[in-house]
């Protein structure tokens, strides 16, 4: 029975009781003053009114709970919640404030900042380098800042700054020596469409730059000759990877580059028949036949908005028309700095992935405990 029908039945029952009492009192009090009956009617009407008002309150509360429940259950894409920073809409002051509040490490002479995606490191227009003088003032530093290590424009994650050129030279040399020893000092995390196989391994495929149409792109060189390397027509490139968790054709992958080359990680992932979510440059190199991925010829794979399956779009609560807004889910998560003269132990600097990155993991069912620092920052925020 509905709430409205139940309330009507209760009211009818109450009025029947009142009528019975009034009739009985009329026969008993025949000839007596009528104010007793009026008083009874007034009190009874108040009782019924009270019943109606209480039921109204209960109904309102139930409706509010239903609305809250529906609102809570309504799931939206990362573009709406928590949103993706659009740097083009920020003023210079807003961007400086964002960077100043994104410091994750500060111990003289080094500073680590968690950079948002979309901010170029160098360039004639707005770039991280162009903001350094003002950022120095914001952070109340007496010496000039310069960049030691950084994630590229489309990646989010760590940018390591220094106020001491001698320390910078020491770190740069340490990274060169680590690469020669095949020791990884940088760690990225990526959400991939496709699951690399095997779950842990190494990609050792040379790379080169090639003009394809109007674009200069990085392409793999599977069978380079010694002459290719001598003439610098190709460069050796190595990436270590590990699948941390996977679900329904997607994965969270840890990546350790052992070489330096533009778009190294994105291109090496395509070799493993996977692409980074939000990669609108190299994702077009993978095709599928009967659900099985394969590599297309690089000459025919022109950069375009990443195309996802309908089932994956549903999980992300997006449609294909919105995919151009999807940011690259590639994040420079961790930097390990060998012992300095002033510090005998290794320094590990960690930056939590952006909120939208973590939300994507939830939407895709990629459950991990790899980012405890994200939980710490969340608690500090609230």
PDB file of C-alpha atoms in Angstrom, residues 75-238:
ATOM      1  CA  UNK A  75      28.298   8.115 -11.076  1.00  0.00           C
ATOM      2  CA  UNK A  76      29.920  10.638 -13.383  1.00  0.00           C
ATOM      3  CA  UNK A  77      33.126  10.710 -15.408  1.00  0.00           C
ATOM      4  CA  UNK A  78      36.475  12.064 -14.225  1.00  0.00           C
ATOM      5  CA  UNK A  79      35.798  15.141 -16.373  1.00  0.00           C
ATOM      6  CA  UNK A  80      33.064  16.130 -13.891  1.00  0.00           C
ATOM      7  CA  UNK A  81      34.310  14.581 -10.664  1.00  0.00           C
ATOM      8  CA  UNK A  82      37.005  15.353  -9.621  1.00  0.00           C
ATOM      9  CA  UNK A  83      37.642  17.203 -12.881  1.00  0.00           C
ATOM     10  CA  UNK A  84      40.783  17.589 -14.976  1.00  0.00           C
ATOM     11  CA  UNK A  85      42.829  20.795 -14.658  1.00  0.00           C
ATOM     12  CA  UNK A  86      42.667  22.888 -17.835  1.00  0.00           C
ATOM     13  CA  UNK A  87      45.752  25.080 -17.632  1.00  0.00           C
ATOM     14  CA  UNK A  88      44.588  27.291 -20.488  1.00  0.00           C
ATOM     15  CA  UNK A  89      41.773  28.559 -18.259  1.00  0.00           C
ATOM     16  CA  UNK A  90      44.097  29.446 -15.379  1.00  0.00           C
ATOM     17  CA  UNK A  91      45.718  32.836 -14.925  1.00  0.00           C
ATOM     18  CA  UNK A  92      49.452  33.037 -14.341  1.00  0.00           C
ATOM     19  CA  UNK A  93      48.769  33.767 -10.665  1.00  0.00           C
ATOM     20  CA  UNK A  94      46.495  30.742 -10.335  1.00  0.00           C
ATOM     21  CA  UNK A  95      49.119  28.491 -11.908  1.00  0.00           C
ATOM     22  CA  UNK A  96      51.844  29.818  -9.615  1.00  0.00           C
ATOM     23  CA  UNK A  97      49.619  29.218  -6.606  1.00  0.00           C
ATOM     24  CA  UNK A  98      48.922  25.667  -7.803  1.00  0.00           C
ATOM     25  CA  UNK A  99      52.653  24.922  -8.122  1.00  0.00           C
ATOM     26  CA  UNK A 100      53.550  26.553  -4.808  1.00  0.00           C
ATOM     27  CA  UNK A 101      50.978  24.394  -3.014  1.00  0.00           C
ATOM     28  CA  UNK A 102      52.151  21.232  -4.813  1.00  0.00           C
ATOM     29  CA  UNK A 103      55.559  20.989  -3.127  1.00  0.00           C
ATOM     30  CA  UNK A 104      56.082  17.378  -2.026  1.00  0.00           C
ATOM     31  CA  UNK A 105      59.736  17.649  -0.960  1.00  0.00           C
ATOM     32  CA  UNK A 106      61.902  20.520   0.261  1.00  0.00           C
ATOM     33  CA  UNK A 107      65.340  20.029   1.758  1.00  0.00           C
ATOM     34  CA  UNK A 108      68.044  22.456   0.812  1.00  0.00           C
ATOM     35  CA  UNK A 109      69.059  22.698  -1.998  1.00  0.00           C
ATOM     36  CA  UNK A 110      66.404  20.411  -3.538  1.00  0.00           C
ATOM     37  CA  UNK A 111      62.672  20.942  -4.069  1.00  0.00           C
ATOM     38  CA  UNK A 112      60.193  18.447  -5.508  1.00  0.00           C
ATOM     39  CA  UNK A 113      56.937  19.669  -7.068  1.00  0.00           C
ATOM     40  CA  UNK A 114      54.007  17.570  -8.299  1.00  0.00           C
ATOM     41  CA  UNK A 115      53.317  19.013 -11.752  1.00  0.00           C
ATOM     42  CA  UNK A 116      49.869  18.922 -13.403  1.00  0.00           C
ATOM     43  CA  UNK A 117      49.577  17.519 -16.936  1.00  0.00           C
ATOM     44  CA  UNK A 118      49.692  19.940 -19.836  1.00  0.00           C
ATOM     45  CA  UNK A 119      52.426  22.238 -18.509  1.00  0.00           C
ATOM     46  CA  UNK A 120      55.491  22.371 -20.765  1.00  0.00           C
ATOM     47  CA  UNK A 121      58.895  22.316 -19.124  1.00  0.00           C
ATOM     48  CA  UNK A 122      60.454  24.699 -21.651  1.00  0.00           C
ATOM     49  CA  UNK A 123      59.079  26.899 -24.390  1.00  0.00           C
ATOM     50  CA  UNK A 124      58.629  30.474 -25.547  1.00  0.00           C
ATOM     51  CA  UNK A 125      55.138  30.769 -24.092  1.00  0.00           C
ATOM     52  CA  UNK A 126      53.949  29.769 -20.622  1.00  0.00           C
ATOM     53  CA  UNK A 127      56.191  26.998 -19.305  1.00  0.00           C
ATOM     54  CA  UNK A 128      57.597  25.699 -16.058  1.00  0.00           C
ATOM     55  CA  UNK A 129      60.952  27.362 -16.795  1.00  0.00           C
ATOM     56  CA  UNK A 130      59.327  30.743 -17.413  1.00  0.00           C
ATOM     57  CA  UNK A 131      57.612  30.534 -14.009  1.00  0.00           C
ATOM     58  CA  UNK A 132      60.774  29.770 -12.007  1.00  0.00           C
ATOM     59  CA  UNK A 133      61.672  33.372 -11.011  1.00  0.00           C
ATOM     60  CA  UNK A 134      58.176  34.017  -9.611  1.00  0.00           C
ATOM     61  CA  UNK A 135      58.034  30.560  -8.041  1.00  0.00           C
ATOM     62  CA  UNK A 136      61.317  31.313  -6.283  1.00  0.00           C
ATOM     63  CA  UNK A 137      59.707  34.371  -4.692  1.00  0.00           C
ATOM     64  CA  UNK A 138      56.590  32.409  -3.724  1.00  0.00           C
ATOM     65  CA  UNK A 139      58.738  29.831  -1.950  1.00  0.00           C
ATOM     66  CA  UNK A 140      60.861  32.558  -0.269  1.00  0.00           C
ATOM     67  CA  UNK A 141      64.147  31.313  -1.707  1.00  0.00           C
ATOM     68  CA  UNK A 142      67.230  33.520  -1.892  1.00  0.00           C
ATOM     69  CA  UNK A 143      68.930  31.592  -4.729  1.00  0.00           C
ATOM     70  CA  UNK A 144      67.755  31.004  -8.286  1.00  0.00           C
ATOM     71  CA  UNK A 145      65.916  27.796  -9.113  1.00  0.00           C
ATOM     72  CA  UNK A 146      66.734  25.528 -12.034  1.00  0.00           C
ATOM     73  CA  UNK A 147      65.353  22.193 -13.219  1.00  0.00           C
ATOM     74  CA  UNK A 148      67.186  18.937 -12.530  1.00  0.00           C
ATOM     75  CA  UNK A 149      64.639  16.311 -13.633  1.00  0.00           C
ATOM     76  CA  UNK A 150      61.074  16.610 -14.932  1.00  0.00           C
ATOM     77  CA  UNK A 151      58.201  14.740 -16.492  1.00  0.00           C
ATOM     78  CA  UNK A 152      57.317  15.970 -19.980  1.00  0.00           C
ATOM     79  CA  UNK A 153      54.436  18.229 -21.004  1.00  0.00           C
ATOM     80  CA  UNK A 154      51.602  15.717 -21.167  1.00  0.00           C
ATOM     81  CA  UNK A 155      52.676  13.714 -18.115  1.00  0.00           C
ATOM     82  CA  UNK A 156      51.836  14.597 -14.555  1.00  0.00           C
ATOM     83  CA  UNK A 157      54.268  14.081 -11.719  1.00  0.00           C
ATOM     84  CA  UNK A 158      57.558  15.084 -10.244  1.00  0.00           C
ATOM     85  CA  UNK A 159      59.711  18.020 -11.208  1.00  0.00           C
ATOM     86  CA  UNK A 160      62.968  18.145  -9.263  1.00  0.00           C
ATOM     87  CA  UNK A 161      64.378  21.646  -8.736  1.00  0.00           C
ATOM     88  CA  UNK A 162      67.649  22.804  -7.215  1.00  0.00           C
ATOM     89  CA  UNK A 163      69.300  26.018  -6.076  1.00  0.00           C
ATOM     90  CA  UNK A 164      72.820  24.521  -6.264  1.00  0.00           C
ATOM     91  CA  UNK A 165      74.489  23.798  -9.605  1.00  0.00           C
ATOM     92  CA  UNK A 166      77.087  21.566  -7.969  1.00  0.00           C
ATOM     93  CA  UNK A 167      74.356  19.329  -6.517  1.00  0.00           C
ATOM     94  CA  UNK A 168      72.595  19.282  -9.888  1.00  0.00           C
ATOM     95  CA  UNK A 169      75.804  18.142 -11.626  1.00  0.00           C
ATOM     96  CA  UNK A 170      76.250  15.386  -9.041  1.00  0.00           C
ATOM     97  CA  UNK A 171      72.685  14.107  -9.558  1.00  0.00           C
ATOM     98  CA  UNK A 172      72.959  14.227 -13.363  1.00  0.00           C
ATOM     99  CA  UNK A 173      76.191  12.208 -13.236  1.00  0.00           C
ATOM    100  CA  UNK A 174      74.579   9.723 -10.831  1.00  0.00           C
ATOM    101  CA  UNK A 175      71.700   9.174 -13.275  1.00  0.00           C
ATOM    102  CA  UNK A 176      74.121   8.571 -16.160  1.00  0.00           C
ATOM    103  CA  UNK A 177      76.053   6.005 -14.122  1.00  0.00           C
ATOM    104  CA  UNK A 178      72.817   4.315 -13.010  1.00  0.00           C
ATOM    105  CA  UNK A 179      71.703   3.905 -16.645  1.00  0.00           C
ATOM    106  CA  UNK A 180      75.045   2.277 -17.492  1.00  0.00           C
ATOM    107  CA  UNK A 181      74.500  -0.164 -14.633  1.00  0.00           C
ATOM    108  CA  UNK A 182      70.896  -0.676 -15.805  1.00  0.00           C
ATOM    109  CA  UNK A 183      69.690   0.607 -12.475  1.00  0.00           C
ATOM    110  CA  UNK A 184      66.340   2.393 -12.442  1.00  0.00           C
ATOM    111  CA  UNK A 185      66.146   5.659 -10.490  1.00  0.00           C
ATOM    112  CA  UNK A 186      62.820   6.880 -11.905  1.00  0.00           C
ATOM    113  CA  UNK A 187      59.453   5.172 -11.576  1.00  0.00           C
ATOM    114  CA  UNK A 188      56.338   5.978 -13.573  1.00  0.00           C
ATOM    115  CA  UNK A 189      52.834   4.572 -13.232  1.00  0.00           C
ATOM    116  CA  UNK A 190      50.413   4.290 -16.120  1.00  0.00           C
ATOM    117  CA  UNK A 191      46.854   3.168 -16.713  1.00  0.00           C
ATOM    118  CA  UNK A 192      46.931   1.060 -19.849  1.00  0.00           C
ATOM    119  CA  UNK A 193      44.332  -0.111 -22.331  1.00  0.00           C
ATOM    120  CA  UNK A 194      45.535  -3.641 -22.908  1.00  0.00           C
ATOM    121  CA  UNK A 195      47.569  -5.747 -20.491  1.00  0.00           C
ATOM    122  CA  UNK A 196      51.288  -6.216 -21.225  1.00  0.00           C
ATOM    123  CA  UNK A 197      52.414  -9.843 -21.386  1.00  0.00           C
ATOM    124  CA  UNK A 198      54.197 -11.291 -19.595  1.00  0.00           C
ATOM    125  CA  UNK A 199      53.150  -9.438 -16.428  1.00  0.00           C
ATOM    126  CA  UNK A 200      56.741  -8.395 -15.717  1.00  0.00           C
ATOM    127  CA  UNK A 201      59.616  -7.918 -18.093  1.00  0.00           C
ATOM    128  CA  UNK A 202      61.844  -5.656 -20.135  1.00  0.00           C
ATOM    129  CA  UNK A 203      61.325  -3.984 -23.499  1.00  0.00           C
ATOM    130  CA  UNK A 204      64.593  -3.546 -25.374  1.00  0.00           C
ATOM    131  CA  UNK A 205      63.683  -1.954 -28.700  1.00  0.00           C
ATOM    132  CA  UNK A 206      65.679   0.809 -30.381  1.00  0.00           C
ATOM    133  CA  UNK A 207      63.927   4.061 -31.282  1.00  0.00           C
ATOM    134  CA  UNK A 208      64.261   6.799 -33.854  1.00  0.00           C
ATOM    135  CA  UNK A 209      62.368   9.882 -35.001  1.00  0.00           C
ATOM    136  CA  UNK A 210      60.569   9.814 -38.336  1.00  0.00           C
ATOM    137  CA  UNK A 211      58.433  12.256 -40.278  1.00  0.00           C
ATOM    138  CA  UNK A 212      55.018  10.752 -40.931  1.00  0.00           C
ATOM    139  CA  UNK A 213      52.735  13.088 -42.805  1.00  0.00           C
ATOM    140  CA  UNK A 214      52.899  16.430 -41.022  1.00  0.00           C
ATOM    141  CA  UNK A 215      54.124  14.889 -37.771  1.00  0.00           C
ATOM    142  CA  UNK A 216      57.556  14.048 -36.396  1.00  0.00           C
ATOM    143  CA  UNK A 217      56.980  10.872 -34.400  1.00  0.00           C
ATOM    144  CA  UNK A 218      59.005   8.295 -32.495  1.00  0.00           C
ATOM    145  CA  UNK A 219      59.009   4.845 -34.098  1.00  0.00           C
ATOM    146  CA  UNK A 220      60.461   1.504 -32.988  1.00  0.00           C
ATOM    147  CA  UNK A 221      63.420   0.003 -34.835  1.00  0.00           C
ATOM    148  CA  UNK A 222      63.175  -3.757 -34.374  1.00  0.00           C
ATOM    149  CA  UNK A 223      66.303  -4.874 -36.236  1.00  0.00           C
ATOM    150  CA  UNK A 224      68.857  -2.057 -36.124  1.00  0.00           C
ATOM    151  CA  UNK A 225      72.366  -2.538 -37.494  1.00  0.00           C
ATOM    152  CA  UNK A 226      75.556  -1.378 -35.852  1.00  0.00           C
ATOM    153  CA  UNK A 227      75.754   1.231 -38.611  1.00  0.00           C
ATOM    154  CA  UNK A 228      72.358   2.639 -37.570  1.00  0.00           C
ATOM    155  CA  UNK A 229      73.741   3.348 -34.114  1.00  0.00           C
ATOM    156  CA  UNK A 230      77.038   4.750 -35.428  1.00  0.00           C
ATOM    157  CA  UNK A 231      75.251   7.118 -37.793  1.00  0.00           C
ATOM    158  CA  UNK A 232      72.780   7.966 -34.968  1.00  0.00           C
ATOM    159  CA  UNK A 233      69.882   6.766 -37.096  1.00  0.00           C
ATOM    160  CA  UNK A 234      68.579   4.872 -34.086  1.00  0.00           C
ATOM    161  CA  UNK A 235      69.210   4.804 -30.357  1.00  0.00           C
ATOM    162  CA  UNK A 236      69.149   1.887 -27.948  1.00  0.00           C
ATOM    163  CA  UNK A 237      66.231   2.096 -25.536  1.00  0.00           C
ATOM    164  CA  UNK A 238      65.228  -0.101 -22.612  1.00  0.00           C
TER     165      UNK A 238
END
